[in-house]
Coordinates of N, CA and C in Angstrom, one line a residue:
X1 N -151.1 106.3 89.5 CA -151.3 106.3 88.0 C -151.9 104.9 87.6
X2 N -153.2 104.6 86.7 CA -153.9 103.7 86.2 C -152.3 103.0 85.5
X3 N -152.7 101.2 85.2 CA -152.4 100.7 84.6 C -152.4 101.0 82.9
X4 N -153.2 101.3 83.2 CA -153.6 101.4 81.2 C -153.1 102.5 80.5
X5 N -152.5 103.6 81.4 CA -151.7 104.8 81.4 C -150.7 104.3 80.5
X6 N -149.9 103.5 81.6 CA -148.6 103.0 81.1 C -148.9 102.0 79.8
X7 N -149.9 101.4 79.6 CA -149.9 100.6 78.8 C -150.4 101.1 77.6
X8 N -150.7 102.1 77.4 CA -150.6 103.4 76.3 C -149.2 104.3 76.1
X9 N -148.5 104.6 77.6 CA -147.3 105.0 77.3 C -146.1 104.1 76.1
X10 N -146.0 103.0 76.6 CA -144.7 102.2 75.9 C -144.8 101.9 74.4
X11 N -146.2 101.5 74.1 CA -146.5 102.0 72.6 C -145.9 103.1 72.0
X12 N -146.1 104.9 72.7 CA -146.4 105.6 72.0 C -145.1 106.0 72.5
X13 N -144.1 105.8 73.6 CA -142.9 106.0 73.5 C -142.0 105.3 72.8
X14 N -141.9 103.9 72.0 CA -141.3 102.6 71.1 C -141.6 104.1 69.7
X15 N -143.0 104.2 69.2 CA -143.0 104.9 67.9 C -142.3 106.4 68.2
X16 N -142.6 106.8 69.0 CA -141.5 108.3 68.9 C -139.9 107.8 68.7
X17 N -139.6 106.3 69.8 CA -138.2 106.7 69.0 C -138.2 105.8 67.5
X18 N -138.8 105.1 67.1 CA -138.7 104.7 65.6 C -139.1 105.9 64.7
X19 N -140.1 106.9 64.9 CA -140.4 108.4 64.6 C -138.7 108.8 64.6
X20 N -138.3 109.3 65.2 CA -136.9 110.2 65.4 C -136.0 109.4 65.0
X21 N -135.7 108.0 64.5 CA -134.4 107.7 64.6 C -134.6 107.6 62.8
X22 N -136.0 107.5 62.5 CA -136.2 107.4 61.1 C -135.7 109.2 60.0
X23 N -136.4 109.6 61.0 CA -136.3 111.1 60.3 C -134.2 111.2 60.7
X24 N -134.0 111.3 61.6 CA -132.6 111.3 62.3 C -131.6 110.6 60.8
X25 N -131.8 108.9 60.2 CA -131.2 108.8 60.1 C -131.5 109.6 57.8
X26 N -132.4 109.8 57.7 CA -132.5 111.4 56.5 C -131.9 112.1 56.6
X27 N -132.1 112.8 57.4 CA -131.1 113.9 58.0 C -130.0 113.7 57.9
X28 N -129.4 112.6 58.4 CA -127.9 112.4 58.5 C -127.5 111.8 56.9
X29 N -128.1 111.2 56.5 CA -127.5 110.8 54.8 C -127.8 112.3 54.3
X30 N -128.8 113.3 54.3 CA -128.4 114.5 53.7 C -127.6 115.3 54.0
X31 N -126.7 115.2 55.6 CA -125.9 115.6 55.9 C -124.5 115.5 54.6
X32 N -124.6 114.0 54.7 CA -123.0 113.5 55.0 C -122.8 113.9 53.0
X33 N -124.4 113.7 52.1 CA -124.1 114.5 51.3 C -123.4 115.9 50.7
X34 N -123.7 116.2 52.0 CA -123.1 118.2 51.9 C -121.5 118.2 52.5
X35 N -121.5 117.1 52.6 CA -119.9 116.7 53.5 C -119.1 117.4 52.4
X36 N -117.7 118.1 52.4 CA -116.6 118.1 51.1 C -116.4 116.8 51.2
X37 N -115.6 116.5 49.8 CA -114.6 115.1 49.7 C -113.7 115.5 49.6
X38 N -112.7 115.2 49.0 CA -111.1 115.1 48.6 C -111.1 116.5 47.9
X39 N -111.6 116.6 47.2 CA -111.2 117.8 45.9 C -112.3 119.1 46.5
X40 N -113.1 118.9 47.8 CA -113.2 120.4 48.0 C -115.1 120.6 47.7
X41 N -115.4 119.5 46.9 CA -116.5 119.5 46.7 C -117.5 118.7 47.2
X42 N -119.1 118.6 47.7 CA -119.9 117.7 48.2 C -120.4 117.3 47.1
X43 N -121.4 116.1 47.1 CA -122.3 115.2 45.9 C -123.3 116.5 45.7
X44 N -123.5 117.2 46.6 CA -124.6 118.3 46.1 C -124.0 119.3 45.1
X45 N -122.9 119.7 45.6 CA -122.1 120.9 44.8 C -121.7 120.3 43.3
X46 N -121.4 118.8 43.3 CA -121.3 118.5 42.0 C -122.7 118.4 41.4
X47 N -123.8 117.8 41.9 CA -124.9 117.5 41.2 C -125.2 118.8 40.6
X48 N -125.0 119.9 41.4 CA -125.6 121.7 41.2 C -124.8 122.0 39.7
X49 N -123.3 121.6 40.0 CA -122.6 122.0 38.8 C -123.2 121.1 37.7
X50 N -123.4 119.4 37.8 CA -124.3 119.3 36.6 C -125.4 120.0 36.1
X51 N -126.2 119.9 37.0 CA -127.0 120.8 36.0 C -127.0 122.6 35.5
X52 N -126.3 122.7 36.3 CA -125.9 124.4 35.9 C -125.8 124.4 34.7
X53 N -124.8 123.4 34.2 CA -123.4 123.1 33.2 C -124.3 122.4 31.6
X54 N -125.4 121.8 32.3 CA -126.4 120.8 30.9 C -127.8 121.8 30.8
X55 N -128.0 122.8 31.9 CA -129.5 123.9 31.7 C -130.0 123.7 30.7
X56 N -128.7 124.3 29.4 CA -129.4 124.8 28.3 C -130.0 123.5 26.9
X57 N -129.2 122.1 27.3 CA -129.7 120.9 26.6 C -130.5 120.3 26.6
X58 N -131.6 120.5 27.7 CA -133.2 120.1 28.2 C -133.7 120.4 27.0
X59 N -134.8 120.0 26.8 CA -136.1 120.4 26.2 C -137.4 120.5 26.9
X60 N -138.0 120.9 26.8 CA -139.4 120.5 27.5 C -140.0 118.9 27.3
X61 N -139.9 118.3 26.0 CA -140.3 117.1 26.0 C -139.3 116.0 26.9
X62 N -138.3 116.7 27.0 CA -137.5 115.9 27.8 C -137.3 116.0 29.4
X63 N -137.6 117.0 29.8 CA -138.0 117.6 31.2 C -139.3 117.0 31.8
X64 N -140.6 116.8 30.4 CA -141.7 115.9 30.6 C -141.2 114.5 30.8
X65 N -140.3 113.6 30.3 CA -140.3 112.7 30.5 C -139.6 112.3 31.5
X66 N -138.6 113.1 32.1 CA -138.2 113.2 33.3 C -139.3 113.0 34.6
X67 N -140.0 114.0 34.5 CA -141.4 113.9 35.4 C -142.0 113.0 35.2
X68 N -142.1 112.5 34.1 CA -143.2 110.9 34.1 C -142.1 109.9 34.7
X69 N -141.2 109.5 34.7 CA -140.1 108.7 35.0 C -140.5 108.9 36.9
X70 N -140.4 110.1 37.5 CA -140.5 110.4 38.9 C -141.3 109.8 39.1
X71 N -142.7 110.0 38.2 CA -144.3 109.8 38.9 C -144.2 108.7 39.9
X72 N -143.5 107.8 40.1 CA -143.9 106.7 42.1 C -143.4 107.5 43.1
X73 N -142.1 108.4 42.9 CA -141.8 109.0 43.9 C -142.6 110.0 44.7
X74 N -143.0 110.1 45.8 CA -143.6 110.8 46.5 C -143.8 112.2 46.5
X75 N -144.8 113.0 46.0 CA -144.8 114.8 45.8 C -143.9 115.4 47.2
X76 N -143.9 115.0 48.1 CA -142.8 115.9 48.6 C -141.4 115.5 48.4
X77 N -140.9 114.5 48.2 CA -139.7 114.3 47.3 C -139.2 114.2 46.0
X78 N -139.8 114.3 45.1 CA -140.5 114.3 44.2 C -139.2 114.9 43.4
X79 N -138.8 116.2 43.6 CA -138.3 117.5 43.6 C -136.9 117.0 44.0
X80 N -136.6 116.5 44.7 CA -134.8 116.2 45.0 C -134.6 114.9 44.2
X81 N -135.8 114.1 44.0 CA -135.3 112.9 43.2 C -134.8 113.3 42.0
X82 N -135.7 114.5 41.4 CA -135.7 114.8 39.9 C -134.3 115.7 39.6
X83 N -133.6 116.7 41.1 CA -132.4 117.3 40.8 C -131.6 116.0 40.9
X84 N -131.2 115.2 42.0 CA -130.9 114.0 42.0 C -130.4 112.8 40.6
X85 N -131.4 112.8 39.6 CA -131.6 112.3 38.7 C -130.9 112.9 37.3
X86 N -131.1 114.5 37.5 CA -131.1 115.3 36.6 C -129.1 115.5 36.9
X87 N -129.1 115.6 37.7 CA -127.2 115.7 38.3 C -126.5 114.7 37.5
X88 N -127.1 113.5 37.6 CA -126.7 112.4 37.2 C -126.5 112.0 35.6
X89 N -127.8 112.5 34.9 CA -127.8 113.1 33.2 C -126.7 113.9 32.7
X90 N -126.8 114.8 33.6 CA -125.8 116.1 33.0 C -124.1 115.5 33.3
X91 N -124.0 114.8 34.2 CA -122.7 114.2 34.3 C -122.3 113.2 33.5
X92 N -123.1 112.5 32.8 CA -123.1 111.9 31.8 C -123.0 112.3 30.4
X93 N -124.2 113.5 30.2 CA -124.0 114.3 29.1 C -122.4 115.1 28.8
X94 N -122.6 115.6 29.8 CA -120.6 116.3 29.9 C -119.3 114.9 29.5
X95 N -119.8 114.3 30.5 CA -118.6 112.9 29.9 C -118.6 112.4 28.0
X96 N -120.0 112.4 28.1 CA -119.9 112.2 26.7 C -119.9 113.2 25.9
X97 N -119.5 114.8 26.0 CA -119.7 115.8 25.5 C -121.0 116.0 24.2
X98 N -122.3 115.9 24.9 CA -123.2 116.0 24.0 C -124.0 117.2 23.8
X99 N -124.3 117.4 22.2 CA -124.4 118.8 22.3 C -126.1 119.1 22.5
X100 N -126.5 117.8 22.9 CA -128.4 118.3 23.7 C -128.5 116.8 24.5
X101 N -129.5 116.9 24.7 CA -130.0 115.4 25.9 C -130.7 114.7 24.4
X102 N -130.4 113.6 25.0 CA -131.3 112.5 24.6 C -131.9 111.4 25.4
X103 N -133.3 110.6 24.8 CA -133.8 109.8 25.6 C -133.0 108.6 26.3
X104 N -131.7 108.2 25.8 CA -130.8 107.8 26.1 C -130.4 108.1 27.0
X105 N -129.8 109.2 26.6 CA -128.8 109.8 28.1 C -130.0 109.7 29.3
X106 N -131.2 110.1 28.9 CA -132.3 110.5 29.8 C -132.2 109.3 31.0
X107 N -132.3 107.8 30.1 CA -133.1 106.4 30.6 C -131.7 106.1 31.3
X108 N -130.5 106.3 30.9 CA -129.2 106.0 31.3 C -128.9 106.6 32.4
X109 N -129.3 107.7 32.6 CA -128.9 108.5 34.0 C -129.6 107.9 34.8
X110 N -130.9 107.9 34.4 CA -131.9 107.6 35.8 C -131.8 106.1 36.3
X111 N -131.3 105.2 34.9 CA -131.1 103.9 35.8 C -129.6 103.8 37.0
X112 N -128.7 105.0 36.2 CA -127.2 104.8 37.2 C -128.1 105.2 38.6
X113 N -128.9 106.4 38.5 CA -128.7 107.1 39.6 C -129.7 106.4 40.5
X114 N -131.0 105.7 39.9 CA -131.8 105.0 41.2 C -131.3 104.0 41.6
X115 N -132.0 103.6 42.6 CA -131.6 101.9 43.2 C -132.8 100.7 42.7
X116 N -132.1 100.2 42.4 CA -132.7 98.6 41.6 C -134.4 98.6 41.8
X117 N -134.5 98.6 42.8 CA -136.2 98.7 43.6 C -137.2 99.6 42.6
X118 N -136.5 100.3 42.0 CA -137.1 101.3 40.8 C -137.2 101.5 39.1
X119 N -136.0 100.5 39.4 CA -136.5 100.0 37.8 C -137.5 99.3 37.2
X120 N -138.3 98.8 37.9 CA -139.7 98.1 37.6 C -140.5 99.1 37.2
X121 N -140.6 100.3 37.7 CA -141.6 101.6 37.1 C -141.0 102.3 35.7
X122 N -139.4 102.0 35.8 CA -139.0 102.5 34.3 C -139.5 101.3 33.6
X123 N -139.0 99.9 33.2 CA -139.0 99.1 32.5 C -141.0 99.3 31.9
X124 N -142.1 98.9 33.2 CA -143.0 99.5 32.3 C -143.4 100.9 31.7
X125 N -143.1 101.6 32.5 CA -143.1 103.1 31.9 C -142.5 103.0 30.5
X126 N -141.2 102.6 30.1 CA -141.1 102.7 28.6 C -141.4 101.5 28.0
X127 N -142.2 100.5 28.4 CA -142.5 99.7 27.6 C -143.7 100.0 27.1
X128 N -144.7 101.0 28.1 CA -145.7 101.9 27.6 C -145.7 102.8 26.3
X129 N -144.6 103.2 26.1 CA -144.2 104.3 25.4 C -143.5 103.9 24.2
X130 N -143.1 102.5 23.8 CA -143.0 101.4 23.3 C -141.3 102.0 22.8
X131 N -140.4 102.0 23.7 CA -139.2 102.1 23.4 C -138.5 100.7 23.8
X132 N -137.3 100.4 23.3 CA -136.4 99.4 23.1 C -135.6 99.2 24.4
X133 N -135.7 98.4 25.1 CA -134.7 98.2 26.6 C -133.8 97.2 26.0
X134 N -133.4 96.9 25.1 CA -132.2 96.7 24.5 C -131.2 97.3 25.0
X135 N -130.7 98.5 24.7 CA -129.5 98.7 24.5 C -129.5 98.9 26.6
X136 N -130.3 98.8 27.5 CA -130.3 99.3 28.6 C -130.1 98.3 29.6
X137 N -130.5 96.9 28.8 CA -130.3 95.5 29.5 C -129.3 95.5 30.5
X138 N -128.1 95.7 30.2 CA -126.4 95.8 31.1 C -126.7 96.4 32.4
X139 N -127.9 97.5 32.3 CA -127.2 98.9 33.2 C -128.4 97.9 33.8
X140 N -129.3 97.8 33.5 CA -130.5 97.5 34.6 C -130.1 96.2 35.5
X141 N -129.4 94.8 35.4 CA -129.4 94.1 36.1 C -128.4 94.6 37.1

């Protein structure tokens, strides 16, 4: 077997396992999502029950602004960030017993529920849209 064989192999065997241990370790945080907890239920089965439970307090203006809020996240995940996000509203909306969504609850979910690294796309996104990050200052640092 040529030299150069191998020296194409260890490259392309190093990326298959950084390939597999990447996908591997997705898989396994979606797993451990679907895990029960204590009370019987997974993070999914509650996120499902939020929004089951908030369906009918959406608006379309506010479903829009949800999707503008996603726009960095990637079209193939796009879709679980936004149930993700949306889980997170409705569990808030219920805590506060509200009887529709507001841009509030809207901006307030999505800061609990992303990680820090993503607030930069909200802070200009609604600075675009020329809303007040006042009342949001606490949640964001």
């Amino acid at each position: 077997m040529p030299d150069w064989i191998i020296w194409v192999m260890i490259p392309w065997f190093l990326f298959m396992i950084w390939f597999f241990a990447t996908g591997g370790y997705f898989m396994f945080r979606k797993f451990l999502k679907g895990m029960p907890k204590e009370d019987g239920k997974s993070d999914l089965d509650w996120q499902d029950y939020y929004i089951e439970k908030t369906r009918h307090l959406w608006t379309e203006e506010q479903q829009a602004l949800l999707e503008e809020l996603t726009q960095p996240v990637p079209q193939l995940f796009r879709e679980t960030a936004q149930r993700t996000i949306a889980g997170k509203i409705g569990e808030l909306a219920l805590r506060e017993k509200a009887d529709r969504m507001n841009e509030s609850l809207i901006i307030r979910g999505y800061i609990m529920a992303t990680p820090k690294r993503d607030h930069k796309w909200l802070i200009e996104t609604l600075n675009k849209k020329e809303i007040d990050l006042t009342p949001y200052r606490e949640l964001l640092q």
